[in-house]
Amino acid sequence: ELTMFSSEHDKIQFGCLFATFLVWTLTIIPLYVSRRAADGGFNHHTPRMQYNSLTASGLRILGAHVNTMEAFTLFAVGVFVNRAGAGSVVVADAVSIVFVVSRVIYVLTYMLNLYLIRTVIWFIGFVATFTLYVLPFCT
């Protein structure tokens, strides 16, 4: 019997990919609310032009949203690089979980304007992603 997620490692790593995608998706809600509150409500004609009228908190939400998508892309590729290169799945499981937790905390610290903590949390997530790329060379 062949299943898509045949091992616990598959479930953990691809579950973390899905969780990170959900974090990004959930940042759309406060971003949409802040855009509706901006001058003239939500601009469906030229939505990116509206970013100029966002409040400071709206811009932080936008930053969290955009950065999460950027980080998601590198993380997803890292998961596949590690799998293709036969890196340690146990370490990959751990750093994948660290990455997801760091992204949740990152978004919260971004929204709350805790910029020093946010920078440290960003670095933790970056190291987790970087680890996925080097694991095949180390194991």
GROMACS .gro file of C-alpha atoms in nm:
model
  139
    1GLU     CA    1   0.000   0.000   0.000
    2LEU     CA    2   0.142   0.334  -0.108
    3THR     CA    3   0.033   0.645   0.075
    4MET     CA    4   0.140   1.003   0.028
    5PHE     CA    5   0.278   1.038   0.380
    6SER     CA    6   0.415   0.692   0.445
    7SER     CA    7   0.626   0.770   0.751
    8GLU     CA    8   0.598   0.978   1.065
    9HIS     CA    9   0.881   1.195   0.928
   10ASP     CA   10   0.674   1.269   0.618
   11LYS     CA   11   0.381   1.368   0.834
   12ILE     CA   12   0.592   1.596   1.053
   13GLN     CA   13   0.781   1.772   0.775
   14PHE     CA   14   0.492   1.813   0.535
   15GLY     CA   15   0.264   1.899   0.826
   16CYS     CA   16   0.507   2.180   0.909
   17LEU     CA   17   0.489   2.298   0.548
   18PHE     CA   18   0.112   2.307   0.573
   19ALA     CA   19   0.122   2.481   0.913
   20THR     CA   20   0.353   2.750   0.774
   21PHE     CA   21   0.117   2.799   0.481
   22LEU     CA   22  -0.167   2.840   0.732
   23VAL     CA   23   0.032   3.101   0.927
   24TRP     CA   24   0.076   3.297   0.604
   25THR     CA   25  -0.292   3.255   0.516
   26LEU     CA   26  -0.406   3.370   0.860
   27THR     CA   27  -0.206   3.693   0.828
   28ILE     CA   28  -0.439   3.785   0.544
   29ILE     CA   29  -0.723   3.845   0.792
   30PRO     CA   30  -0.568   4.131   0.993
   31LEU     CA   31  -0.415   4.268   0.672
   32TYR     CA   32  -0.757   4.280   0.507
   33VAL     CA   33  -0.908   4.447   0.815
   34SER     CA   34  -0.635   4.713   0.819
   35ARG     CA   35  -0.680   4.775   0.446
   36ARG     CA   36  -1.056   4.817   0.490
   37ALA     CA   37  -0.987   5.070   0.766
   38ALA     CA   38  -0.751   5.271   0.543
   39ASP     CA   39  -0.864   5.578   0.351
   40GLY     CA   40  -1.153   5.491   0.123
   41GLY     CA   41  -1.186   5.128   0.232
   42PHE     CA   42  -1.043   4.831   0.044
   43ASN     CA   43  -0.922   4.927  -0.304
   44HIS     CA   44  -1.011   4.645  -0.544
   45HIS     CA   45  -0.893   4.834  -0.854
   46THR     CA   46  -0.531   4.891  -0.751
   47PRO     CA   47  -0.491   4.709  -0.419
   48ARG     CA   48  -0.114   4.750  -0.390
   49MET     CA   49  -0.143   5.127  -0.423
   50GLN     CA   50  -0.337   5.121  -0.098
   51TYR     CA   51  -0.032   5.013   0.100
   52ASN     CA   52   0.077   5.378   0.107
   53SER     CA   53  -0.225   5.468   0.320
   54LEU     CA   54  -0.188   5.194   0.581
   55THR     CA   55  -0.124   5.283   0.943
   56ALA     CA   56   0.199   5.178   1.115
   57SER     CA   57   0.028   4.866   1.252
   58GLY     CA   58  -0.113   4.789   0.907
   59LEU     CA   59   0.234   4.814   0.758
   60ARG     CA   60   0.368   4.577   1.024
   61ILE     CA   61   0.095   4.327   0.939
   62LEU     CA   62   0.185   4.363   0.572
   63GLY     CA   63   0.551   4.307   0.658
   64ALA     CA   64   0.469   3.994   0.856
   65HIS     CA   65   0.252   3.865   0.572
   66VAL     CA   66   0.512   3.924   0.299
   67ASN     CA   67   0.804   3.797   0.505
   68THR     CA   68   0.616   3.480   0.596
   69MET     CA   69   0.565   3.400   0.227
   70GLU     CA   70   0.933   3.464   0.156
   71ALA     CA   71   1.037   3.240   0.446
   72PHE     CA   72   0.783   2.973   0.347
   73THR     CA   73   0.935   2.947   0.000
   74LEU     CA   74   1.290   2.894   0.129
   75PHE     CA   75   1.168   2.654   0.398
   76ALA     CA   76   0.967   2.443   0.150
   77VAL     CA   77   1.264   2.412  -0.085
   78GLY     CA   78   1.485   2.325   0.213
   79VAL     CA   79   1.256   2.039   0.313
   80PHE     CA   80   1.275   1.897  -0.039
   81VAL     CA   81   1.653   1.952  -0.067
   82ASN     CA   82   1.706   1.760   0.255
   83ARG     CA   83   1.481   1.478   0.143
   84ALA     CA   84   1.641   1.455  -0.202
   85GLY     CA   85   1.988   1.462  -0.047
   86ALA     CA   86   1.901   1.197   0.213
   87GLY     CA   87   1.978   1.420   0.510
   88SER     CA   88   1.883   1.322   0.863
   89VAL     CA   89   1.506   1.302   0.890
   90VAL     CA   90   1.515   1.322   1.269
   91VAL     CA   91   1.705   1.652   1.264
   92ALA     CA   92   1.482   1.774   0.979
   93ASP     CA   93   1.176   1.696   1.191
   94ALA     CA   94   1.314   1.899   1.480
   95VAL     CA   95   1.421   2.201   1.276
   96SER     CA   96   1.090   2.197   1.086
   97ILE     CA   97   0.902   2.224   1.415
   98VAL     CA   98   1.140   2.498   1.533
   99PHE     CA   99   1.075   2.683   1.207
  100VAL     CA  100   0.695   2.673   1.245
  101VAL     CA  101   0.707   2.786   1.607
  102SER     CA  102   0.949   3.064   1.515
  103ARG     CA  103   0.717   3.185   1.238
  104VAL     CA  104   0.417   3.204   1.471
  105ILE     CA  105   0.620   3.399   1.728
  106TYR     CA  106   0.770   3.612   1.450
  107VAL     CA  107   0.428   3.719   1.322
  108LEU     CA  108   0.308   3.802   1.673
  109THR     CA  109   0.620   4.003   1.757
  110TYR     CA  110   0.593   4.185   1.424
  111MET     CA  111   0.231   4.279   1.490
  112LEU     CA  112   0.313   4.388   1.847
  113ASN     CA  113   0.614   4.593   1.729
  114LEU     CA  114   0.862   4.396   1.941
  115TYR     CA  115   1.135   4.451   1.686
  116LEU     CA  116   1.439   4.328   1.883
  117ILE     CA  117   1.271   4.002   1.981
  118ARG     CA  118   1.138   3.972   1.626
  119THR     CA  119   1.491   3.993   1.486
  120VAL     CA  120   1.615   3.715   1.715
  121ILE     CA  121   1.315   3.499   1.625
  122TRP     CA  122   1.371   3.564   1.253
  123PHE     CA  123   1.732   3.448   1.293
  124ILE     CA  124   1.621   3.127   1.466
  125GLY     CA  125   1.386   3.052   1.176
  126PHE     CA  126   1.661   3.131   0.926
  127VAL     CA  127   1.905   2.894   1.098
  128ALA     CA  128   1.637   2.622   1.097
  129THR     CA  129   1.587   2.667   0.723
  130PHE     CA  130   1.961   2.684   0.654
  131THR     CA  131   2.006   2.361   0.847
  132LEU     CA  132   1.776   2.180   0.604
  133TYR     CA  133   2.005   2.279   0.316
  134VAL     CA  134   2.326   2.158   0.482
  135LEU     CA  135   2.196   1.838   0.643
  136PRO     CA  136   2.256   1.623   0.333
  137PHE     CA  137   2.624   1.719   0.345
  138CYS     CA  138   2.657   1.642   0.716
  139THR     CA  139   2.469   1.315   0.754
   0.00000   0.00000   0.00000
